[in-house]
């Protein structure tokens, strides 16, 4: 069912899935890939885990999809964390939900957000990250002229602060400039695979500054004693397996790392048998810990 809840005065749109049977049930809130909306990856995983007996809430973060917020298509890390807070508050208000049995599941960029959020919200019992992007400035700056990039993106913000228009670039492109350039992101978002009514191929240029300055990896240092699951592809050039390993090493027990024999990051978005393998691992972990 389509639902709405309010965070910071903004109405956010979501899909609540409630399994048949006796309640109240454990519940999961989802956060997903960069530029993604709930009709894409998070919606798929929310539907599959609802089939496993969990109440699930997939929603559009502020500025994205059917949710309110401006500028449109803008990455707002602190706003996303507040959205997750509001989503948990909403779930706890539902009679179908066991308020003390709520977990957070993050996919791709959402893996990092979910990790950081779960670490600092005592209402969350468990974290699961699938093909997660565990950003921090140390790794993001590696191999780039970090200060030059940071300066250029700050110039964009200054122009906007002085009354200029919001500047955008394509989210994906096979060739040329884009937030996620190259054939692999385009193979999902630029084709029917990732088609969704409320997704648009654009993102604010200033939002890229948030990607290179955020530290979501810090959540791994503060999550304990909550259980943590990391599911990741063996080959992933967009969200390197080395970062998943670093996050796992920084976590305390109880924790589990599951490698899936995927060859592309987007295999875990919608391809079989990889999605089923990720769902099986996640459901099994949640059954034990939530």
Backbone as CSV, one residue per row, in Angstrom:
resi,resn,N_x,N_y,N_z,CA_x,CA_y,CA_z,C_x,C_y,C_z
1,UNK,0.845,-1.184,0.000,0.000,0.000,0.000,0.883,1.238,0.000
2,UNK,0.416,2.277,-0.710,1.150,3.539,-0.717,0.880,4.279,0.585
3,UNK,1.941,4.805,1.206,1.805,5.530,2.463,2.589,6.831,2.372
4,UNK,2.310,7.731,3.304,3.046,8.981,3.407,3.376,9.240,4.866
5,UNK,4.531,9.856,5.102,4.890,10.302,6.444,5.689,11.586,6.301
6,UNK,5.732,12.373,7.365,6.310,13.711,7.310,7.601,13.760,8.122
7,UNK,8.636,14.325,7.508,9.927,14.527,8.174,10.379,15.956,7.864
8,UNK,10.698,16.716,8.880,11.157,18.095,8.697,10.172,18.911,7.861
9,UNK,8.884,18.622,8.006,7.868,19.342,7.257,7.689,18.884,5.830
10,UNK,8.440,17.887,5.401,8.354,17.364,4.039,7.572,16.059,4.045
11,UNK,6.662,15.911,3.095,5.903,14.674,2.960,6.674,13.697,2.083
12,UNK,6.996,12.542,2.653,7.729,11.510,1.924,6.776,10.397,1.524
13,UNK,6.964,9.877,0.322,6.097,8.833,-0.216,6.776,7.486,-0.096
14,UNK,6.021,6.477,0.319,6.586,5.148,0.481,5.600,4.062,0.130
15,UNK,6.103,2.846,0.071,5.285,1.645,-0.124,5.472,0.753,1.088
16,UNK,4.386,0.494,1.794,4.403,-0.382,2.954,3.852,-1.735,2.541
17,UNK,4.632,-2.774,2.773,4.205,-4.136,2.458,4.051,-4.915,3.757
18,UNK,2.870,-5.476,3.945,2.557,-6.189,5.175,2.207,-7.627,4.823
19,UNK,2.988,-8.599,5.273,2.698,-10.002,4.971,1.366,-10.432,5.588
20,UNK,0.765,-11.430,4.978,-0.439,-12.013,5.554,-0.080,-12.794,6.813
21,UNK,-1.011,-12.835,7.734,-0.773,-13.613,8.947,-0.929,-12.774,10.188
22,UNK,-0.635,-13.402,11.289,-0.811,-12.769,12.584,0.334,-11.802,12.851
23,UNK,-0.001,-10.621,13.347,1.013,-9.633,13.705,1.049,-9.446,15.193
24,UNK,1.825,-8.467,15.662,2.731,-7.615,14.897,4.010,-8.340,14.474
25,UNK,4.607,-7.838,13.392,5.762,-8.500,12.772,7.019,-7.631,12.893
26,UNK,8.198,-8.236,12.815,9.422,-7.447,12.657,9.370,-6.680,11.341
27,UNK,10.034,-5.543,11.302,9.919,-4.650,10.153,11.285,-4.185,9.683
28,UNK,11.349,-3.817,8.413,12.577,-3.357,7.779,12.329,-2.055,7.041
29,UNK,13.246,-1.114,7.178,13.222,0.097,6.385,14.403,0.042,5.419
30,UNK,14.199,0.552,4.195,15.179,0.408,3.123,15.679,1.768,2.654
31,UNK,16.942,1.799,2.256,17.524,2.959,1.594,18.439,2.438,0.492
32,UNK,18.451,3.112,-0.652,19.054,2.491,-1.820,20.081,3.308,-2.570
33,UNK,20.286,2.954,-3.836,21.384,3.510,-4.625,21.272,5.010,-4.875
34,UNK,22.391,5.595,-5.176,22.502,6.999,-5.571,21.573,7.265,-6.745
35,UNK,20.747,8.261,-6.633,19.715,8.705,-7.591,18.511,7.773,-7.632
36,UNK,18.523,6.674,-6.888,17.461,5.682,-7.008,16.151,6.119,-6.374
37,UNK,15.064,5.550,-6.883,13.737,5.756,-6.316,13.159,4.398,-5.935
38,UNK,12.046,4.433,-5.221,11.550,3.208,-4.592,10.979,2.200,-5.587
39,UNK,10.732,2.630,-6.813,10.250,1.699,-7.824,11.354,0.890,-8.475
40,UNK,12.578,1.059,-8.013,13.717,0.344,-8.584,14.237,-0.697,-7.584
41,UNK,15.492,-0.587,-7.200,16.162,-1.644,-6.440,15.531,-1.874,-5.073
42,UNK,15.293,-0.794,-4.315,14.770,-0.987,-2.958,13.378,-1.610,-2.986
43,UNK,12.598,-1.275,-4.007,11.270,-1.870,-4.113,11.333,-3.370,-4.343
44,UNK,12.300,-3.801,-5.153,12.459,-5.226,-5.421,12.828,-5.970,-4.141
45,UNK,13.815,-5.472,-3.423,14.243,-6.156,-2.193,13.172,-6.076,-1.113
46,UNK,12.453,-4.965,-1.044,11.378,-4.852,-0.055,10.286,-5.876,-0.334
47,UNK,9.962,-6.075,-1.609,8.938,-7.060,-1.956,9.403,-8.473,-1.638
48,UNK,10.654,-8.771,-1.950,11.160,-10.130,-1.717,11.256,-10.445,-0.224
49,UNK,11.639,-9.474,0.590,11.749,-9.740,2.024,10.388,-9.700,2.706
50,UNK,9.422,-9.014,2.126,8.053,-9.103,2.641,7.517,-10.517,2.441
51,UNK,7.919,-11.163,1.350,7.526,-12.554,1.126,8.102,-13.479,2.197
52,UNK,9.172,-13.050,2.846,9.797,-13.854,3.906,9.214,-13.543,5.295
53,UNK,8.168,-12.720,5.341,7.471,-12.494,6.595,7.740,-11.180,7.285
54,UNK,8.488,-10.270,6.634,8.822,-8.987,7.245,7.914,-7.883,6.704
55,UNK,7.460,-6.998,7.597,6.856,-5.748,7.151,7.985,-4.904,6.562
56,UNK,7.784,-4.348,5.375,8.854,-3.581,4.741,8.360,-2.206,4.318
57,UNK,9.232,-1.233,4.434,8.948,0.138,4.004,10.060,0.601,3.079
58,UNK,9.729,0.736,1.796,10.618,1.356,0.814,10.030,2.727,0.503
59,UNK,10.856,3.751,0.507,10.326,5.101,0.310,11.299,5.930,-0.525
60,UNK,10.791,7.038,-1.046,11.628,7.994,-1.760,12.172,9.004,-0.758
61,UNK,13.487,9.140,-0.733,14.083,10.162,0.127,13.675,11.555,-0.335
62,UNK,13.809,12.513,0.559,13.551,13.915,0.194,14.320,14.287,-1.077
63,UNK,13.694,15.081,-1.891,14.252,15.590,-3.154,14.179,14.586,-4.304
64,UNK,13.735,13.367,-4.025,13.737,12.323,-5.045,12.340,11.725,-5.215
65,UNK,12.078,11.219,-6.420,10.846,10.481,-6.672,9.603,11.291,-6.382
66,UNK,8.659,10.676,-5.658,7.397,11.341,-5.339,7.441,12.113,-4.022
67,UNK,8.565,12.110,-3.352,8.673,12.839,-2.091,8.962,14.315,-2.339
68,UNK,8.582,15.136,-1.363,8.833,16.565,-1.465,10.290,16.871,-1.170
69,UNK,10.662,18.118,-1.427,12.014,18.569,-1.129,12.671,19.225,-2.324
70,UNK,13.388,20.302,-2.082,14.137,21.016,-3.115,15.537,21.312,-2.592
71,UNK,16.501,21.471,-3.526,16.362,21.281,-4.971,16.061,19.826,-5.327
72,UNK,15.395,19.625,-6.433,15.087,18.280,-6.866,16.368,17.551,-7.275
73,UNK,16.360,16.236,-7.044,17.466,15.359,-7.440,18.787,15.795,-6.813
74,UNK,18.706,16.136,-5.524,19.870,16.617,-4.797,20.219,15.643,-3.686
75,UNK,21.493,15.279,-3.586,21.957,14.368,-2.547,22.150,15.141,-1.245
76,UNK,21.442,14.726,-0.200,21.459,15.414,1.085,21.715,14.380,2.176
77,UNK,22.972,14.115,2.507,23.282,13.041,3.460,22.609,13.199,4.816
78,UNK,22.683,14.380,5.410,22.046,14.561,6.711,20.528,14.451,6.592
79,UNK,19.986,14.952,5.494,18.557,14.803,5.265,18.154,13.350,5.124
80,UNK,18.972,12.567,4.444,18.650,11.152,4.290,18.658,10.427,5.633
81,UNK,19.591,10.772,6.490,19.617,10.155,7.814,18.372,10.539,8.613
82,UNK,17.924,11.801,8.480,16.696,12.205,9.165,15.485,11.514,8.556
83,UNK,15.513,11.290,7.251,14.419,10.543,6.613,14.315,9.135,7.191
84,UNK,15.463,8.496,7.379,15.459,7.154,7.965,14.923,7.184,9.388
85,UNK,15.303,8.202,10.126,14.762,8.358,11.482,13.239,8.448,11.438
86,UNK,12.719,9.294,10.539,11.271,9.437,10.414,10.591,8.171,9.940
87,UNK,11.273,7.414,9.080,10.700,6.158,8.595,10.558,5.153,9.733
88,UNK,11.558,5.097,10.618,11.459,4.204,11.768,10.348,4.662,12.703
89,UNK,10.242,5.961,12.919,9.156,6.475,13.757,7.807,6.091,13.173
90,UNK,7.693,6.192,11.848,6.435,5.822,11.205,6.143,4.333,11.393
91,UNK,7.137,3.490,11.164,6.930,2.050,11.340,6.492,1.726,12.767
92,UNK,7.099,2.380,13.738,6.766,2.109,15.129,5.339,2.540,15.481
93,UNK,4.752,3.396,14.662,3.370,3.818,14.896,2.343,2.842,14.327
94,UNK,2.789,1.889,13.529,1.878,0.961,12.856,1.575,-0.241,13.738
95,UNK,0.306,-0.606,13.789,-0.101,-1.743,14.620,0.435,-3.060,14.082
96,UNK,0.790,-3.116,12.784,1.295,-4.348,12.196,2.751,-4.632,12.575
97,UNK,3.416,-3.645,13.186,4.855,-3.710,13.412,5.172,-3.960,14.888
98,UNK,6.105,-4.876,15.125,6.679,-5.049,16.459,7.703,-3.938,16.655
99,UNK,7.358,-2.938,17.451,8.140,-1.708,17.521,9.565,-1.915,18.010
100,UNK,9.819,-2.993,18.722,11.168,-3.254,19.227,11.951,-4.221,18.341
101,UNK,11.446,-4.478,17.118,12.115,-5.415,16.207,12.183,-4.798,14.812
102,UNK,12.992,-3.756,14.686,13.125,-3.037,13.421,14.574,-3.083,12.968
103,UNK,14.778,-3.404,11.693,16.101,-3.416,11.089,16.160,-2.470,9.915
104,UNK,17.371,-2.155,9.464,17.557,-1.290,8.308,18.402,-2.033,7.280
105,UNK,17.965,-1.960,6.026,18.644,-2.619,4.910,19.052,-1.547,3.900
106,UNK,20.334,-1.508,3.554,20.816,-0.548,2.570,21.456,-1.246,1.390
107,UNK,21.165,-0.731,0.192,21.732,-1.283,-1.033,22.535,-0.188,-1.716
108,UNK,23.731,-0.535,-2.202,24.629,0.395,-2.878,24.918,1.568,-1.949
109,UNK,24.724,2.819,-2.395,25.007,3.967,-1.539,24.228,3.877,-0.237
110,UNK,23.035,3.303,-0.298,22.230,3.130,0.901,22.878,2.226,1.932
111,UNK,23.800,1.362,1.511,24.496,0.523,2.479,25.252,1.358,3.496
112,UNK,25.907,2.405,3.023,26.629,3.290,3.925,25.699,4.085,4.819
113,UNK,24.637,4.615,4.226,23.667,5.353,5.036,23.044,4.452,6.100
114,UNK,22.681,3.243,5.708,22.054,2.322,6.653,23.008,1.994,7.800
115,UNK,24.286,1.811,7.484,25.280,1.496,8.504,25.408,2.641,9.505
116,UNK,25.547,3.859,9.008,25.702,5.009,9.893,24.437,5.237,10.712
117,UNK,23.282,5.116,10.071,22.028,5.327,10.774,21.833,4.301,11.880
118,UNK,22.053,3.036,11.552,21.849,1.972,12.546,22.787,2.147,13.734
119,UNK,23.985,2.661,13.483,24.957,2.814,14.557,24.505,3.816,15.611
120,UNK,23.740,4.820,15.185,23.433,5.921,16.094,21.949,6.049,16.433
121,UNK,21.145,5.080,16.046,19.731,5.096,16.429,19.441,3.848,17.247
122,UNK,19.225,4.005,18.555,19.046,2.829,19.414,17.778,2.044,19.136
123,UNK,16.866,2.567,18.341,15.642,1.841,18.022,15.874,0.760,16.974
124,UNK,16.991,0.830,16.262,17.298,-0.130,15.207,18.051,-1.304,15.808
125,UNK,17.579,-2.512,15.500,18.145,-3.716,16.113,19.238,-4.368,15.281
126,UNK,19.200,-4.182,13.940,20.111,-4.932,13.091,20.341,-4.163,11.796
127,UNK,21.529,-4.347,11.216,21.906,-3.712,9.944,22.238,-4.778,8.911
128,UNK,21.808,-4.530,7.668,22.213,-5.375,6.536,22.555,-4.476,5.360
129,UNK,23.725,-4.710,4.763,24.153,-3.958,3.589,24.367,-4.894,2.411
130,UNK,23.806,-4.537,1.260,23.901,-5.356,0.058,24.579,-4.538,-1.036
131,UNK,25.707,-5.024,-1.553,26.485,-4.297,-2.568,26.735,-2.868,-2.106
132,UNK,27.081,-2.717,-0.834,27.133,-1.401,-0.215,28.315,-0.544,-0.642
133,UNK,28.064,0.776,-0.620,29.112,1.777,-0.825,29.403,2.399,0.527
134,UNK,30.534,2.043,1.111,30.871,2.489,2.457,31.876,3.631,2.350
135,UNK,31.341,4.822,2.046,32.176,5.972,1.742,32.870,6.513,2.988
136,UNK,34.094,6.985,2.781,34.724,7.932,3.693,35.736,8.730,2.882
137,UNK,36.095,9.924,3.338,36.967,10.777,2.515,38.339,10.179,2.233
138,UNK,38.825,9.289,3.103,40.131,8.690,2.868,40.139,7.874,1.578
139,UNK,39.116,7.035,1.413,39.072,6.190,0.220,38.552,6.953,-0.989
140,UNK,37.618,7.877,-0.770,37.063,8.630,-1.890,38.117,9.495,-2.552
141,UNK,39.037,10.017,-1.755,40.056,10.912,-2.304,41.203,10.175,-2.966
142,UNK,41.295,8.878,-2.758,42.414,8.101,-3.291,42.406,8.114,-4.811
143,UNK,43.525,8.458,-5.390,43.660,8.415,-6.842,43.060,9.603,-7.562
144,UNK,42.616,10.629,-6.830,42.050,11.813,-7.473,42.770,13.056,-6.988
145,UNK,42.625,14.128,-7.766,43.113,15.433,-7.318,42.028,16.016,-6.433
146,UNK,41.998,15.539,-5.203,40.854,15.760,-4.310,40.583,17.248,-4.086
147,UNK,41.612,18.009,-3.804,41.409,19.421,-3.496,40.888,20.205,-4.702
148,UNK,41.335,19.843,-5.895,40.845,20.514,-7.093,39.363,20.208,-7.312
149,UNK,39.009,18.936,-7.179,37.609,18.548,-7.338,36.749,19.232,-6.280
150,UNK,37.217,19.238,-5.050,36.476,19.866,-3.959,36.299,21.360,-4.216
151,UNK,37.333,22.008,-4.705,37.261,23.441,-5.004,36.253,23.722,-6.114
152,UNK,36.274,22.916,-7.171,35.342,23.114,-8.288,33.898,22.959,-7.833
153,UNK,33.635,21.950,-6.997,32.272,21.721,-6.546,31.823,22.780,-5.547
154,UNK,32.746,23.297,-4.758,32.404,24.382,-3.842,32.094,25.654,-4.614
155,UNK,32.758,25.864,-5.741,32.441,26.999,-6.610,30.996,26.914,-7.105
156,UNK,30.549,25.703,-7.398,29.155,25.525,-7.819,28.210,25.988,-6.716
157,UNK,28.496,25.576,-5.488,27.651,25.975,-4.366,27.684,27.476,-4.151
158,UNK,28.851,28.093,-4.327,28.933,29.542,-4.146,28.087,30.273,-5.179
159,UNK,28.104,29.814,-6.425,27.269,30.454,-7.444,25.800,30.350,-7.065
160,UNK,25.400,29.194,-6.549,24.006,29.014,-6.139,23.689,29.862,-4.914
161,UNK,24.639,29.971,-3.965,24.436,30.795,-2.783,24.216,32.257,-3.160
162,UNK,24.801,32.669,-4.269,24.675,34.061,-4.711,23.469,34.276,-5.618
163,UNK,22.594,33.282,-5.679,21.359,33.449,-6.440,21.355,32.803,-7.802
164,UNK,22.414,32.090,-8.144,22.454,31.425,-9.439,21.524,30.222,-9.487
165,UNK,21.299,29.714,-10.678,20.422,28.556,-10.841,21.092,27.298,-10.293
166,UNK,20.265,26.328,-9.934,20.783,25.032,-9.514,21.375,24.336,-10.738
167,UNK,22.608,23.895,-10.625,23.299,23.273,-11.757,23.149,21.753,-11.688
168,UNK,22.880,21.151,-12.842,22.665,19.707,-12.932,23.624,19.076,-13.925
169,UNK,23.816,17.772,-13.777,24.496,16.965,-14.783,23.754,15.642,-14.892
170,UNK,23.946,14.890,-15.978,23.259,13.605,-16.105,23.670,12.650,-14.990
171,UNK,22.734,11.860,-14.545,23.072,10.818,-13.571,23.935,9.756,-14.225
172,UNK,23.568,9.329,-15.447,24.327,8.315,-16.173,24.507,8.732,-17.621
173,UNK,25.574,8.257,-18.225,25.820,8.432,-19.652,26.851,7.406,-20.072
174,UNK,26.630,6.801,-21.234,27.618,5.843,-21.735,28.935,6.526,-22.043
175,UNK,28.846,7.760,-22.560,30.033,8.542,-22.873,29.801,9.968,-22.396
176,UNK,30.885,10.649,-22.086,30.769,12.030,-21.655,30.535,12.158,-20.164
177,UNK,30.328,13.386,-19.726,30.218,13.675,-18.302,28.916,13.154,-17.709
178,UNK,29.020,12.582,-16.541,27.854,12.127,-15.792,28.292,11.861,-14.358
179,UNK,27.323,11.861,-13.455,27.633,11.527,-12.067,28.129,10.090,-11.966
180,UNK,27.521,9.198,-12.758,27.935,7.794,-12.814,28.222,7.451,-14.272
181,UNK,29.408,7.789,-14.771,29.697,7.582,-16.191,30.008,6.130,-16.510
182,UNK,29.856,5.784,-17.782,30.283,4.472,-18.248,29.149,3.525,-18.537
183,UNK,29.536,2.378,-19.099,28.541,1.438,-19.604,27.758,0.729,-18.507
184,UNK,28.389,0.458,-17.360,27.681,-0.348,-16.362,26.525,0.402,-15.698
185,UNK,26.723,1.609,-15.161,25.561,2.312,-14.615,24.477,2.534,-15.671
186,UNK,24.913,2.841,-16.909,23.944,3.077,-17.980,23.142,1.819,-18.292
187,UNK,23.774,0.657,-18.163,23.087,-0.601,-18.469,21.883,-0.829,-17.572
188,UNK,21.899,-0.237,-16.379,20.718,-0.337,-15.514,19.830,0.896,-15.654
189,UNK,20.368,2.074,-15.356,19.531,3.275,-15.295,19.138,3.804,-16.662
190,UNK,19.946,3.558,-17.665,19.665,4.123,-18.980,18.845,3.226,-19.884
191,UNK,18.386,2.098,-19.370,17.623,1.144,-20.171,16.336,0.762,-19.441
192,UNK,15.591,-0.139,-20.047,14.339,-0.587,-19.440,14.552,-1.309,-18.116
193,UNK,15.749,-1.809,-17.885,16.023,-2.499,-16.616,15.689,-1.619,-15.423
194,UNK,16.077,-0.369,-15.488,15.882,0.525,-14.356,14.768,1.534,-14.555
195,UNK,13.952,1.341,-15.578,12.897,2.307,-15.854,11.916,2.394,-14.688
196,UNK,11.632,3.609,-14.259,10.677,3.846,-13.172,10.010,5.194,-13.443
197,UNK,8.724,5.300,-13.154,7.984,6.523,-13.509,8.554,7.796,-12.913
198,UNK,9.158,7.725,-11.737,9.568,8.950,-11.053,11.079,9.091,-10.954
199,UNK,11.809,8.361,-11.808,13.256,8.524,-11.869,13.596,9.432,-13.040
200,UNK,14.534,10.338,-12.851,14.985,11.222,-13.924,16.501,11.137,-14.020
201,UNK,16.996,11.251,-15.232,18.432,11.127,-15.470,19.134,12.462,-15.223
202,UNK,19.123,12.887,-13.968,19.857,14.091,-13.613,20.062,14.130,-12.106
203,UNK,21.086,14.875,-11.708,21.414,15.042,-10.297,22.103,16.396,-10.171
204,UNK,21.931,17.056,-9.028,22.604,18.338,-8.860,24.119,18.147,-8.874
205,UNK,24.783,19.093,-9.494,26.247,19.037,-9.522,26.805,19.198,-8.100
206,UNK,26.152,20.031,-7.299,26.613,20.237,-5.929,26.502,18.967,-5.101
207,UNK,25.559,18.097,-5.450,25.400,16.848,-4.720,26.626,15.962,-4.790
208,UNK,27.427,16.134,-5.828,28.647,15.346,-5.940,29.636,15.689,-4.823
209,UNK,29.565,16.924,-4.323,30.428,17.299,-3.203,30.096,16.466,-1.970
210,UNK,28.815,16.169,-1.801,28.424,15.364,-0.647,29.006,13.950,-0.739
211,UNK,29.053,13.409,-1.942,29.576,12.054,-2.118,31.049,11.956,-1.734
212,UNK,31.819,12.988,-2.031,33.260,12.890,-1.791,33.661,13.373,-0.403
213,UNK,32.707,13.901,0.376,33.046,14.366,1.723,32.354,13.566,2.824
214,UNK,31.365,12.743,2.492,30.639,12.014,3.524,31.505,10.918,4.146
215,UNK,31.238,10.643,5.417,31.895,9.532,6.108,30.808,8.640,6.697
216,UNK,30.398,7.650,5.923,29.441,6.668,6.419,30.134,5.447,7.024
217,UNK,31.398,5.248,6.668,32.152,4.112,7.206,32.268,4.181,8.733
218,UNK,32.178,5.376,9.282,32.315,5.534,10.728,31.279,4.720,11.489
219,UNK,30.161,4.430,10.839,29.144,3.619,11.490,29.654,2.259,11.918
220,UNK,30.626,1.725,11.202,31.175,0.407,11.554,31.852,0.428,12.913
221,UNK,32.362,1.581,13.321,33.062,1.687,14.602,32.111,1.809,15.781
222,UNK,30.838,2.123,15.513,29.900,2.414,16.587,28.669,1.521,16.572
223,UNK,28.589,0.567,15.658,27.394,-0.262,15.555,27.251,-1.247,16.702
224,UNK,28.353,-1.780,17.179,28.336,-2.801,18.222,27.488,-2.348,19.416
225,UNK,26.716,-3.255,20.017,26.688,-4.720,19.834,25.615,-5.206,18.856
226,UNK,25.133,-4.329,17.986,24.083,-4.735,17.052,24.653,-5.678,15.987
227,UNK,23.873,-6.676,15.579,24.325,-7.587,14.527,24.434,-6.880,13.178
228,UNK,25.401,-7.310,12.383,25.648,-6.697,11.082,25.883,-7.762,10.027
229,UNK,25.251,-7.569,8.883,25.437,-8.445,7.720,25.911,-7.610,6.549
230,UNK,26.955,-8.074,5.869,27.404,-7.466,4.621,27.350,-8.526,3.531
231,UNK,26.587,-8.251,2.480,26.509,-9.103,1.294,27.127,-8.315,0.148
232,UNK,28.087,-8.916,-0.565,28.804,-8.151,-1.588,29.230,-9.062,-2.722
233,UNK,29.326,-8.479,-3.903,29.811,-9.217,-5.049,31.316,-9.384,-5.022
234,UNK,31.787,-10.538,-5.490,33.225,-10.788,-5.536,33.943,-9.822,-6.470
235,UNK,33.268,-9.426,-7.546,33.810,-8.450,-8.485,32.844,-7.276,-8.529
236,UNK,33.332,-6.079,-8.219,32.480,-4.901,-8.179,33.365,-3.680,-8.375
237,UNK,33.362,-3.122,-9.580,34.243,-1.990,-9.841,33.625,-0.661,-9.436
238,UNK,32.333,-0.643,-9.097,31.683,0.587,-8.660,31.732,0.743,-7.141
239,UNK,31.545,-0.334,-6.423,31.659,-0.346,-4.952,32.663,-1.435,-4.603
240,UNK,33.938,-1.113,-4.568,34.987,-2.132,-4.474,34.822,-3.070,-3.288
241,UNK,35.044,-4.361,-3.498,34.974,-5.326,-2.400,35.919,-4.986,-1.247
242,UNK,37.023,-4.305,-1.546,37.970,-3.949,-0.490,37.317,-3.055,0.568
243,UNK,36.398,-2.199,0.148,35.726,-1.325,1.127,34.733,-2.120,1.960
244,UNK,34.089,-3.100,1.344,33.203,-3.970,2.118,34.010,-4.740,3.158
245,UNK,35.204,-5.204,2.757,36.073,-5.915,3.700,36.525,-4.992,4.836
246,UNK,36.834,-3.742,4.507,37.250,-2.805,5.551,36.123,-2.571,6.549
247,UNK,34.904,-2.365,6.019,33.762,-2.168,6.914,33.579,-3.383,7.813
248,UNK,33.700,-4.572,7.230,33.510,-5.797,8.003,34.566,-5.922,9.102
249,UNK,35.805,-5.607,8.787,36.879,-5.702,9.776,36.668,-4.727,10.924
250,UNK,36.092,-3.574,10.631,35.883,-2.566,11.668,34.673,-2.881,12.543
251,UNK,33.814,-3.773,12.093,32.645,-4.177,12.875,33.040,-5.159,13.963
252,UNK,32.311,-5.145,15.062,32.463,-6.155,16.104,31.414,-7.241,15.902
253,UNK,31.604,-8.356,16.582,30.615,-9.432,16.558,29.327,-8.982,17.260
254,UNK,28.196,-9.563,16.855,28.013,-10.583,15.819,27.970,-9.953,14.426
255,UNK,28.646,-10.605,13.492,28.682,-10.088,12.134,28.864,-11.241,11.170
256,UNK,28.478,-10.995,9.907,28.627,-12.008,8.862,28.914,-11.318,7.541
257,UNK,29.841,-11.880,6.774,30.172,-11.391,5.437,29.869,-12.495,4.444
258,UNK,29.025,-12.208,3.480,28.617,-13.190,2.470,29.053,-12.677,1.103
259,UNK,29.883,-13.464,0.422,30.318,-13.117,-0.931,29.410,-13.791,-1.948
260,UNK,28.972,-13.023,-2.927,28.151,-13.528,-4.020,28.999,-13.491,-5.282
261,UNK,28.927,-14.539,-6.081,29.788,-14.660,-7.254,29.268,-13.821,-8.419
262,UNK,29.034,-12.549,-8.144,28.582,-11.617,-9.172,29.795,-10.959,-9.819
263,UNK,29.663,-10.611,-11.094,30.766,-10.019,-11.826,30.588,-8.520,-12.052
264,UNK,29.377,-8.003,-11.777,29.105,-6.573,-11.944,28.308,-6.091,-10.736
265,UNK,28.532,-4.862,-10.373,27.800,-4.273,-9.257,26.289,-4.385,-9.468
266,UNK,25.835,-4.062,-10.662,24.389,-4.031,-10.918,23.774,-5.422,-11.029
267,UNK,24.591,-6.484,-11.015,24.017,-7.830,-10.938,23.147,-7.970,-9.698
268,UNK,23.567,-7.336,-8.610,22.825,-7.441,-7.355,21.630,-6.493,-7.305
269,UNK,21.429,-5.728,-8.356,20.235,-4.877,-8.445,18.998,-5.673,-8.845
270,UNK,19.189,-6.581,-9.839,17.973,-7.212,-10.378,18.219,-8.544,-11.076
271,UNK,19.429,-9.060,-11.086,19.741,-10.265,-11.844,19.727,-11.510,-10.952
272,UNK,19.244,-12.584,-11.534,19.298,-13.880,-10.860,20.505,-14.670,-11.359
273,UNK,21.055,-15.528,-10.486,20.575,-15.926,-9.163,21.010,-15.006,-8.027
274,UNK,21.610,-13.845,-8.389,22.279,-13.032,-7.383,21.305,-12.404,-6.388
275,UNK,20.160,-11.916,-6.893,19.189,-11.309,-5.981,18.673,-12.347,-4.988
276,UNK,18.344,-13.541,-5.492,17.856,-14.588,-4.589,18.922,-14.975,-3.572
277,UNK,20.178,-15.036,-3.991,21.251,-15.343,-3.052,21.355,-14.272,-1.971
278,UNK,21.232,-13.005,-2.360,21.295,-11.918,-1.389,20.086,-11.936,-0.461
279,UNK,18.911,-12.200,-1.015,17.695,-12.263,-0.203,17.777,-13.430,0.781
280,UNK,18.235,-14.583,0.301,18.366,-15.746,1.193,19.313,-15.448,2.351
281,UNK,20.458,-14.849,2.034,21.430,-14.536,3.083,20.855,-13.528,4.075
282,UNK,20.163,-12.523,3.546,19.611,-11.483,4.413,18.491,-12.033,5.280
283,UNK,17.588,-12.783,4.678,16.474,-13.356,5.448,16.988,-14.312,6.525
284,UNK,17.976,-15.119,6.175,18.525,-16.050,7.159,19.159,-15.319,8.333
285,UNK,19.886,-14.259,8.037,20.528,-13.468,9.100,19.482,-12.785,9.972
286,UNK,18.465,-12.201,9.326,17.425,-11.510,10.081,16.603,-12.487,10.924
287,UNK,16.370,-13.664,10.390,15.624,-14.661,11.167,16.338,-14.992,12.473
288,UNK,17.658,-14.978,12.430,18.425,-15.300,13.641,18.538,-14.130,14.614
289,UNK,18.545,-12.914,14.073,18.903,-11.767,14.913,17.794,-10.739,15.109
290,UNK,16.686,-10.871,14.367,15.608,-9.897,14.488,14.279,-10.555,14.843
